[in-house]
Amino acid sequence: MCGIVGVVGSNQATPVILDALRRLEYRGYDSAGIATLEEGHVERRRAAGKLDHLATLLARMPLPGVTGIGHTRWATHGAPTENNAHPHGTERVSVVHNGIIENFEELRRELEAAGQVFSTDTDSETIAQLVDYHLQRGLSPQDAAHACLRRLEGAYALAMIFAGHDGMVIGARHGAPLVVGFGDNEMFLGSDSLALAPLTRRIAYLDDGDWTVITPAGAVFFDMAGNPVERPVKLTALIAASVGKDGYRHYMEKELHEHPVVIGQTLQRLIDPATRRVIMPDLPFDLAAIPRAVLTACGSAFYAGMIGRYWIEQYARLPVDIDVASEMRYRNPPLARGGLGLLISQSGETADTLAALRGMRAAGQHIVSVLNVEQSTMARESDAVLGTVAGPEISVASTKAFTAQLSVLACLTIAFGRARGLIGAQQEESMVTNLLDLPSKATEVFERHDEIRRMAAIVAEARDVLYLGRGSMFPVALEGALKLKEISYIHAEAYAAGEMKHGPISLIDSTVPVVATVPSGPLFEKTLSNLQEAKARGGRLLVFTDMAGAPRLREIAECVVAIPTVDEFVAPILQTIPVQILAYEVALLKGTDVDQPRNLAKSVTVE
């Protein structure tokens, strides 16, 4: 959530900051602002809504200066108005903040009693007022910032500039990511390396509790006690070209078309094509000795985990518990000694999943994370990382990261089954072959695009949509319903198909499309029976299947999209792609903001 950019150097800061904020739009936001130092004074411009509103304001009221900070805000405390937009501050200091300050009410009461005058409804302004309070009492910017940080409770990534101190920005992180970028006689701060991609490839990650002072000459780092610390400078693989739309209308459209490549690249890292064997990275524990696994994630990553659970339990016979991360840490489940905590996150910074990781770590679990950002906080706190080679995913609605996560979980399933003596060499070769065939099969899915568009025209007219699936297709149905809700704003619910007659069937009539995912396989007949029940109640059946299942389904369904037939093991990966395309096509018809749907953020770094 939110985006931070800081710049200090010899060039005008505002154009650099505005450009970097555009690269952070994928995180979700509802207002934006920039502050710079102009002849030693803090000047700022803020606007509600999209960055174009801020750009228009800056064209009318330019903001010069070579030292500055910028922010895109996703509202938590206070409405998304210009007054509540960041940067916040006084004539002495300006601050941008990602996260939530949990003790802001207590601090605000203290500061107001001491004479500080607040002007916003946000928790973030408390930071600026607390720093200002210490500045007025003679502390240096560094000492005032440090004194403030020691009082804050909650999650934050911060950047601050100070009147009279051109050429200096102070940053800090606790629970929300922040990176430092190293240039030639210029330095940068960013919420992630993507913001800095065209500016530098040399970055350093702040650890939790770190704060930093950056000047054109470089950066110095401190821990929360104020002791100097060293943080390694790394080369990021991101370059500016990797975050363009490449001629597509939306990032989501581009990322949908990247499914085949992403699946292939991810499998290439984990499979030896010559031997048809899965290759796991070095793990500091024995897979065969794991008594139980606990899988947790949020959003689409949770649905990927549900499919992973089906696979691991079916093929490796390892019991797997699964929880939404925001619930798991408070449910406080009993965990088996020597068990495995398996966590999934695209960003590696998801607050609830990170909190669950730390809870499982404290309970003595081995920790393996499936991540797309291998320099993230979760990566640094895991025993091992299974990387998804998905590249930057800009659209808020996850697409290619989901199939990459499934590709990793499929390989992990094979590794577990082999270690536990349940998958022999011949079966492993067969399962791996099915996985390696997926990129070409995924490419064929896009040949069904016109049929999916026809289905989308029906869904776009609906107010409510019901998604159904059985077995590993149930999480695919959940993913389809989530995508439709996220980007078209149509209410959609997904159910295990066998549950339909236990309540949801009462919702079905001719105005409620029923979208079902029904590939051929052992559960085909059961699901077909459930669809017959929906048909008998007047439901409009819209079905995703494969070539083998299509003839039977065309007898009862209004619309059938048949993709290549694959083994039931890998079918969830392939069946995911058309349900995501459906949501995209419906959103186009509805005219919604596909890449930046309302109220949503890409990286959810607060609980």
XYZ file of C-alpha atoms in Angstrom:
607
model
C 0.000 0.000 0.000
C 1.068 3.575 -0.651
C 4.273 4.553 -2.361
C 7.318 6.528 -1.216
C 9.999 8.222 -3.273
C 12.853 10.373 -2.012
C 15.502 12.161 -4.103
C 18.622 14.133 -3.234
C 21.184 15.255 -5.818
C 21.888 18.061 -8.275
C 18.944 17.692 -10.695
C 15.420 18.978 -10.250
C 13.672 16.534 -7.925
C 10.011 16.951 -8.901
C 10.120 15.373 -12.395
C 12.117 12.420 -11.053
C 9.717 11.920 -8.150
C 6.584 12.210 -10.289
C 7.950 9.663 -12.776
C 8.859 7.263 -9.951
C 5.415 7.650 -8.382
C 3.889 6.562 -11.673
C 5.837 3.323 -11.398
C 4.293 2.867 -7.949
C 0.704 3.369 -9.112
C 0.296 -0.416 -9.176
C 0.375 -0.406 -5.369
C -3.004 1.355 -5.237
C -3.669 4.901 -4.047
C -6.290 7.625 -3.814
C -4.233 10.828 -3.447
C -0.692 11.987 -4.067
C 1.756 14.737 -3.200
C 5.320 16.004 -3.426
C 7.389 18.241 -1.151
C 10.756 19.818 -1.986
C 13.205 22.235 -0.431
C 13.204 25.567 -2.242
C 15.874 27.996 -1.016
C 15.840 26.176 2.302
C 12.051 26.296 2.735
C 9.656 23.339 2.544
C 7.178 23.648 -0.327
C 4.571 21.048 -1.234
C 1.806 20.245 -3.703
C -0.940 17.709 -3.039
C -4.002 16.461 -4.897
C -6.795 13.948 -4.360
C -7.321 11.274 -6.981
C -4.931 10.108 -9.664
C -1.424 11.341 -10.335
C -2.654 13.232 -13.376
C -4.379 15.634 -10.968
C -1.083 16.252 -9.207
C 0.719 16.643 -12.541
C -1.831 19.243 -13.631
C -1.316 21.143 -10.375
C 2.464 21.029 -10.797
C 2.182 22.379 -14.344
C 0.287 25.357 -12.962
C 2.374 25.712 -9.786
C 5.884 24.304 -10.374
C 7.878 22.922 -7.477
C 11.626 23.534 -7.879
C 14.382 22.077 -5.713
C 16.909 19.235 -5.843
C 15.838 17.597 -2.570
C 12.359 16.163 -2.288
C 9.950 13.437 -1.247
C 6.789 12.115 -2.870
C 3.919 9.855 -1.920
C 0.879 8.022 -3.225
C -1.594 7.444 -0.389
C -4.057 4.601 0.180
C -6.366 5.985 2.863
C -6.546 4.309 6.263
C -7.112 7.133 8.766
C -9.026 10.047 7.271
C -10.824 10.380 3.958
C -8.878 10.535 0.666
C -8.865 14.330 0.414
C -6.209 16.855 -0.566
C -5.858 17.929 3.062
C -5.194 14.356 4.194
C -2.791 13.666 1.337
C 0.926 13.336 2.073
C 3.423 14.891 2.544
C 2.434 16.118 5.992
C 4.435 18.599 7.962
C 5.196 22.015 9.356
C 7.459 24.833 8.237
C 10.384 22.845 9.694
C 9.799 19.297 8.443
C 7.834 17.335 5.843
C 7.123 13.601 6.100
C 5.682 10.816 3.934
C 4.570 7.573 5.576
C 3.458 4.089 4.558
C 1.846 1.962 7.260
C -0.200 2.604 10.377
C 0.879 4.254 13.631
C -1.037 2.322 16.263
C -0.376 4.723 19.164
C -1.116 7.900 17.204
C -4.078 8.892 19.396
C -1.931 8.837 22.531
C 0.846 10.778 20.800
C -1.579 13.288 19.348
C -3.068 14.053 22.750
C 0.420 14.611 24.179
C 1.491 16.841 21.311
C -1.690 18.903 21.292
C -1.287 19.438 25.036
C 2.265 20.630 24.309
C 0.997 23.176 21.774
C 1.399 21.357 18.446
C -1.409 22.232 16.021
C -2.740 19.432 13.815
C -4.474 20.030 10.476
C -5.388 16.540 9.180
C -7.332 13.437 10.251
C -4.423 11.072 9.662
C -2.243 9.031 11.948
C 0.729 9.984 9.756
C 0.689 13.662 10.694
C 1.596 12.605 14.229
C 5.076 11.713 12.956
C 5.677 15.149 11.484
C 4.364 16.894 14.583
C 6.522 14.776 16.897
C 9.650 15.501 14.857
C 8.726 19.197 14.778
C 8.300 19.190 18.555
C 11.873 17.931 19.001
C 13.259 20.354 16.403
C 11.761 23.280 18.282
C 13.629 22.129 21.371
C 16.978 22.337 19.652
C 17.563 18.785 18.417
C 19.265 18.237 15.079
C 17.222 16.637 12.280
C 18.936 13.284 12.892
C 18.365 13.403 16.643
C 14.776 14.634 16.251
C 13.995 11.837 13.790
C 15.589 9.214 16.057
C 13.687 10.482 19.100
C 10.450 10.284 17.129
C 11.115 6.769 15.849
C 11.634 5.447 19.355
C 8.081 6.505 20.283
C 6.266 5.050 17.286
C 4.297 1.802 17.542
C 2.947 0.019 14.485
C 4.227 -0.271 10.943
C 5.988 2.402 8.965
C 8.261 3.317 6.127
C 9.190 6.995 6.283
C 10.994 9.703 4.361
C 11.615 13.181 5.781
C 13.098 16.467 4.588
C 14.006 19.411 6.796
C 13.950 23.178 6.226
C 17.455 24.577 6.024
C 19.007 21.172 5.321
C 19.146 20.905 1.543
C 20.882 17.776 0.300
C 19.588 15.447 3.022
C 16.700 12.991 3.315
C 16.102 10.729 6.313
C 14.348 7.399 5.837
C 13.229 4.673 8.246
C 11.412 1.348 8.204
C 9.621 -0.904 10.635
C 7.298 -3.506 9.171
C 6.937 -1.764 5.787
C 9.590 -1.998 3.052
C 12.017 0.765 2.086
C 15.058 0.648 -0.174
C 17.954 3.039 -0.790
C 19.182 3.614 -4.333
C 22.762 4.648 -5.094
C 23.431 6.955 -8.067
C 26.276 9.162 -9.231
C 26.294 12.123 -6.859
C 22.602 11.504 -6.206
C 20.675 9.167 -3.938
C 17.156 7.807 -3.819
C 14.598 6.233 -1.480
C 11.760 4.041 -2.681
C 9.030 1.739 -1.427
C 10.536 -0.930 -3.660
C 13.206 -1.353 -6.289
C 10.631 -1.012 -9.066
C 10.230 2.686 -8.280
C 13.956 3.184 -8.787
C 14.407 0.877 -11.800
C 15.332 3.555 -14.403
C 17.393 5.554 -11.893
C 19.808 2.952 -10.537
C 20.400 -0.772 -10.244
C 22.453 -0.409 -7.039
C 20.185 -0.716 -4.012
C 20.341 -1.509 -0.306
C 17.444 -2.845 1.747
C 16.750 -1.449 5.196
C 16.186 -4.093 7.866
C 13.338 -3.714 10.344
C 14.251 -0.989 12.826
C 16.801 0.646 10.509
C 16.908 4.314 9.655
C 19.169 6.068 7.198
C 20.494 9.510 6.319
C 21.088 9.982 2.601
C 23.041 12.788 0.956
C 24.455 13.089 -2.583
C 27.643 11.468 -1.281
C 25.925 8.265 -0.102
C 23.990 6.756 2.786
C 24.689 5.944 6.419
C 22.560 3.412 8.265
C 21.615 3.112 11.939
C 19.678 0.612 14.046
C 16.921 1.651 16.413
C 19.431 2.191 19.223
C 21.258 4.696 17.018
C 24.276 2.496 16.380
C 25.848 2.621 12.898
C 25.218 -0.555 10.874
C 26.277 -1.800 7.458
C 23.773 -2.801 4.808
C 25.029 -4.508 1.623
C 24.550 -2.836 -1.741
C 23.089 -5.248 -4.299
C 22.385 -5.151 -8.016
C 18.705 -5.435 -8.866
C 17.712 -7.285 -12.010
C 14.949 -4.775 -12.754
C 15.421 -2.387 -15.644
C 13.102 0.310 -16.956
C 12.142 -1.731 -20.029
C 10.791 -4.550 -17.861
C 7.940 -2.431 -16.508
C 6.417 -1.145 -19.754
C 3.107 -2.221 -21.329
C 4.784 -3.372 -24.570
C 1.891 -2.144 -26.672
C -0.875 -3.748 -24.632
C -3.803 -1.640 -23.415
C -3.265 -2.520 -19.783
C -0.623 -4.098 -17.622
C -3.132 -6.818 -16.798
C -3.542 -7.691 -20.475
C 0.233 -7.872 -20.886
C 0.613 -10.004 -17.765
C -2.124 -12.396 -18.878
C -0.204 -12.974 -22.104
C 2.949 -13.628 -20.090
C 1.484 -16.785 -18.500
C 3.245 -19.201 -20.894
C 6.665 -17.592 -20.457
C 6.333 -17.253 -16.690
C 5.258 -20.878 -16.244
C 8.168 -21.998 -18.393
C 10.752 -19.833 -16.647
C 9.596 -20.928 -13.207
C 9.656 -24.617 -14.125
C 13.072 -24.210 -15.745
C 14.495 -23.198 -12.376
C 13.104 -26.271 -10.605
C 13.282 -29.036 -13.228
C 16.165 -30.749 -14.981
C 14.720 -31.302 -18.488
C 17.321 -33.963 -19.312
C 16.482 -36.248 -16.385
C 12.851 -35.092 -15.941
C 13.476 -34.679 -12.230
C 12.537 -31.903 -9.844
C 15.501 -30.060 -8.331
C 14.916 -28.368 -4.992
C 17.304 -25.750 -3.584
C 19.346 -26.772 -0.556
C 16.976 -27.122 2.380
C 18.187 -27.104 5.992
C 15.841 -29.991 6.849
C 14.757 -33.351 5.463
C 11.504 -33.274 3.496
C 10.845 -36.893 4.497
C 10.982 -35.977 8.186
C 8.274 -33.277 8.037
C 5.279 -34.566 10.060
C 2.805 -31.873 9.012
C 2.712 -28.655 6.993
C 0.858 -25.428 7.683
C 0.194 -23.310 4.620
C -0.853 -19.682 4.842
C -1.262 -16.709 2.504
C -3.695 -13.939 1.541
C -5.919 -13.294 -1.480
C -5.038 -15.116 -4.688
C -1.928 -16.557 -3.044
C -4.224 -18.279 -0.534
C -6.175 -19.881 -3.368
C -2.904 -21.088 -4.876
C -2.150 -22.577 -1.470
C -5.490 -24.386 -1.450
C -4.556 -26.090 -4.709
C -1.135 -26.868 -3.251
C -2.858 -28.513 -0.315
C -4.895 -30.761 -2.616
C -1.714 -31.775 -4.426
C 0.514 -32.384 -1.402
C -2.085 -34.408 0.443
C -3.076 -36.434 -2.634
C 0.344 -37.208 -4.074
C 2.649 -37.022 -1.047
C 0.127 -38.030 1.655
C 1.440 -35.281 3.921
C -1.262 -33.640 6.067
C -1.548 -29.909 5.347
C -3.447 -27.327 7.355
C -4.305 -24.071 5.605
C -5.336 -20.713 7.008
C -5.834 -17.207 5.725
C -2.811 -15.427 7.167
C -4.838 -12.690 8.858
C -6.693 -15.363 10.851
C -3.928 -17.860 11.519
C -1.861 -15.806 13.929
C -4.899 -15.084 16.088
C -6.281 -18.615 15.947
C -3.046 -19.747 17.591
C -3.223 -23.327 16.292
C -1.130 -26.111 17.833
C 1.838 -26.801 15.531
C 3.624 -30.117 15.188
C 7.226 -30.229 16.418
C 9.522 -30.002 13.416
C 6.634 -29.078 11.123
C 6.836 -26.936 8.014
C 5.449 -23.430 7.641
C 4.773 -22.868 3.933
C 4.005 -19.260 3.042
C 3.074 -17.688 -0.295
C 3.344 -14.023 -1.257
C 3.994 -12.206 -4.513
C 5.713 -9.228 -2.870
C 7.266 -10.930 0.143
C 6.079 -7.953 2.177
C 2.429 -8.881 2.829
C 1.926 -7.790 6.434
C -0.421 -10.568 7.551
C 1.656 -13.296 5.906
C 4.857 -11.882 7.390
C 3.248 -11.839 10.837
C 2.186 -15.475 10.371
C 5.744 -16.357 9.336
C 7.122 -14.855 12.519
C 4.532 -16.675 14.597
C 5.435 -19.999 13.031
C 9.132 -19.250 13.440
C 8.561 -18.610 17.150
C 6.711 -21.951 17.348
C 9.761 -23.800 15.997
C 8.545 -24.493 12.473
C 10.821 -24.784 9.462
C 9.997 -21.905 7.117
C 9.779 -22.092 3.329
C 8.344 -19.175 1.365
C 7.120 -19.065 -2.224
C 7.966 -15.530 -3.359
C 8.323 -13.419 -6.468
C 10.682 -10.933 -4.783
C 13.665 -12.811 -3.451
C 15.187 -9.779 -1.722
C 12.051 -9.142 0.350
C 11.582 -9.240 4.114
C 9.945 -12.672 3.993
C 12.863 -13.995 1.950
C 15.372 -12.795 4.516
C 13.397 -14.391 7.361
C 12.828 -17.798 5.709
C 14.933 -20.937 5.893
C 14.511 -21.349 2.146
C 12.858 -19.493 -0.712
C 11.203 -21.104 -3.720
C 11.210 -18.297 -6.251
C 8.543 -17.627 -8.847
C 10.169 -16.244 -11.988
C 7.237 -13.979 -12.833
C 9.023 -10.656 -13.199
C 7.320 -7.416 -12.121
C 3.558 -7.726 -11.795
C 2.146 -4.207 -12.032
C -1.604 -4.699 -12.295
C -3.213 -4.820 -8.859
C -5.130 -7.990 -9.773
C -2.661 -10.874 -9.684
C -2.497 -13.061 -12.790
C 0.853 -14.493 -13.871
C 2.140 -14.600 -10.284
C -0.702 -17.027 -9.485
C 0.258 -19.576 -12.136
C 3.920 -19.178 -11.198
C 3.029 -19.981 -7.583
C 1.126 -23.050 -8.731
C 4.118 -24.150 -10.819
C 6.348 -23.976 -7.742
C 3.826 -25.813 -5.562
C 3.507 -28.555 -8.171
C 7.280 -29.093 -8.124
C 7.314 -29.058 -4.320
C 4.562 -31.695 -4.336
C 6.712 -33.974 -6.491
C 9.721 -33.396 -4.236
C 7.665 -34.261 -1.159
C 6.217 -37.378 -2.784
C 9.654 -38.558 -3.885
C 11.178 -37.934 -0.448
C 8.354 -39.824 1.232
C 8.700 -42.791 -1.140
C 5.285 -42.289 -2.744
C 6.357 -41.015 -6.164
C 8.730 -43.278 -8.056
C 11.014 -42.358 -10.942
C 8.496 -43.314 -13.626
C 5.650 -41.334 -12.054
C 7.937 -38.344 -11.470
C 8.956 -38.362 -15.112
C 5.304 -38.439 -16.149
C 4.321 -35.604 -13.804
C 7.289 -33.491 -14.882
C 6.476 -34.090 -18.545
C 2.949 -32.847 -17.932
C 4.339 -29.716 -16.300
C 6.824 -29.047 -19.087
C 4.012 -29.281 -21.651
C 2.124 -26.434 -19.943
C 3.735 -23.389 -21.625
C 2.678 -24.541 -25.093
C -0.773 -25.518 -23.812
C -1.129 -22.108 -22.140
C -0.411 -20.417 -25.451
C -3.316 -22.352 -26.989
C -5.712 -20.946 -24.369
C -5.517 -17.537 -26.032
C -6.954 -19.059 -29.200
C -10.244 -19.237 -27.283
C -10.263 -15.492 -26.652
C -13.263 -14.733 -28.879
C -15.340 -17.374 -27.093
C -14.370 -15.901 -23.727
C -15.444 -12.460 -24.964
C -18.878 -13.835 -25.835
C -19.115 -15.268 -22.339
C -18.009 -11.911 -20.909
C -20.907 -10.138 -22.646
C -23.331 -12.283 -20.651
C -21.524 -11.803 -17.341
C -21.206 -8.040 -17.815
C -25.005 -7.691 -17.728
C -25.321 -9.507 -14.395
C -25.521 -8.116 -10.901
C -24.546 -11.385 -9.222
C -22.520 -14.331 -10.506
C -22.044 -17.799 -9.027
C -18.796 -19.726 -9.616
C -18.599 -23.498 -9.098
C -15.854 -26.103 -9.059
C -14.997 -29.409 -7.418
C -11.729 -30.631 -5.953
C -8.778 -28.554 -7.132
C -11.196 -26.639 -9.392
C -12.905 -25.148 -6.338
C -9.935 -22.822 -5.644
C -9.880 -21.995 -9.374
C -13.524 -20.937 -9.016
C -12.581 -18.838 -5.992
C -9.823 -17.181 -8.030
C -12.239 -16.459 -10.879
C -14.810 -14.916 -8.549
C -12.152 -12.799 -6.830
C -10.852 -11.465 -10.144
C -14.359 -10.554 -11.285
C -15.066 -8.713 -8.035
C -11.718 -6.920 -8.060
C -11.789 -5.387 -11.503
C -15.428 -5.335 -12.699
C -17.120 -4.617 -9.328
C -19.725 -7.319 -10.018
C -20.686 -9.339 -6.959
C -19.468 -12.911 -7.350
C -19.341 -15.884 -5.012
C -17.599 -19.203 -5.460
C -18.682 -22.512 -3.945
C -17.573 -26.097 -4.018
C -20.076 -27.477 -6.521
C -21.372 -30.074 -4.091
C -22.277 -27.295 -1.635
C -24.604 -25.552 -4.056
C -27.660 -27.494 -2.933
C -26.894 -26.680 0.705
C -28.019 -23.075 0.340
C -26.691 -21.173 -2.687
C -29.092 -22.903 -5.080
C -31.822 -20.615 -3.717
C -30.067 -17.694 -5.435
C -30.208 -19.204 -8.891
C -32.564 -17.814 -11.510
C -32.284 -16.573 -15.083
C -30.506 -13.374 -13.965
C -27.633 -15.171 -12.207
C -24.983 -16.647 -14.519
C -23.351 -19.808 -13.191
C -19.686 -19.981 -14.212
C -18.256 -23.466 -13.751
C -14.784 -24.921 -14.222
C -15.245 -28.547 -15.267
C -12.315 -30.279 -16.959
C -12.610 -33.959 -17.787
C -11.393 -36.242 -15.049
C -12.597 -38.170 -11.994
C -14.899 -35.371 -10.763
C -16.449 -34.553 -14.131
C -19.649 -36.561 -13.708
C -20.278 -35.280 -10.188
C -19.882 -31.668 -11.298
C -22.040 -32.269 -14.336
C -24.839 -33.419 -12.015
C -24.510 -30.222 -9.999
C -24.785 -28.169 -13.179
C -27.922 -30.076 -14.155
C -29.428 -28.972 -10.820
C -28.573 -25.349 -11.591
C -29.974 -25.691 -15.103
C -33.260 -27.017 -13.712
C -33.621 -23.804 -11.658
C -33.229 -21.573 -14.701
C -29.507 -20.911 -14.285
C -27.510 -19.706 -17.299
C -24.540 -22.088 -17.469
C -21.212 -20.701 -18.656
C -18.594 -23.431 -18.558
C -14.831 -23.732 -18.851
C -13.763 -27.258 -19.722
C -11.344 -29.098 -21.991
C -11.677 -30.761 -25.390
C -12.609 -34.090 -23.799
C -15.368 -32.643 -21.643
C -16.840 -30.168 -24.119
C -19.283 -32.453 -26.021
C -21.249 -33.410 -22.883
C -21.317 -29.875 -21.543
C -22.531 -28.298 -24.782
C -25.747 -30.267 -24.320
C -26.714 -28.195 -21.267
C -24.598 -25.022 -21.204
C -25.323 -21.733 -22.925
C -21.634 -21.065 -23.472
C -18.698 -23.500 -23.392
C -15.005 -22.619 -23.649
C -12.852 -25.709 -24.276
C -9.101 -25.484 -23.749
C -6.508 -28.251 -24.294
C -6.977 -31.471 -22.351
C -4.193 -32.090 -19.837
C -3.551 -34.431 -16.933
C -5.675 -33.725 -13.859
C -2.499 -32.920 -11.888
C -1.709 -29.807 -13.935
C -5.278 -28.907 -14.962
C -5.714 -26.221 -12.252
C -2.779 -24.238 -13.664
C -4.215 -24.211 -17.162
C -7.860 -23.697 -16.146
C -6.899 -20.610 -14.157
C -5.942 -18.665 -17.277
C -9.380 -18.469 -18.971
C -11.203 -17.495 -15.765
C -8.754 -14.604 -15.374
C -9.222 -13.593 -19.012
C -12.994 -13.611 -18.449
C -12.685 -11.103 -15.611
C -10.490 -8.872 -17.768
C -12.935 -8.913 -20.677
C -15.882 -8.158 -18.377
C -13.986 -5.213 -16.900
C -13.362 -3.855 -20.400
C -17.082 -4.010 -21.121
C -17.884 -2.323 -17.800
C -15.325 0.429 -18.447
C -13.617 0.094 -15.067
C -10.009 0.926 -14.202
C -8.493 -2.466 -14.936
C -4.985 -1.961 -13.558
C -5.918 0.159 -10.548
C -9.349 -0.900 -9.288
C -10.944 1.257 -6.660
C -10.042 0.780 -2.995
C -7.396 -1.882 -3.739
C -3.643 -1.960 -3.246
C -1.086 -4.317 -4.740
C 1.189 -4.683 -1.729
C -0.808 -4.871 1.487
C 1.811 -3.872 4.027
C -0.554 -3.080 6.914
C -2.777 -5.462 8.860
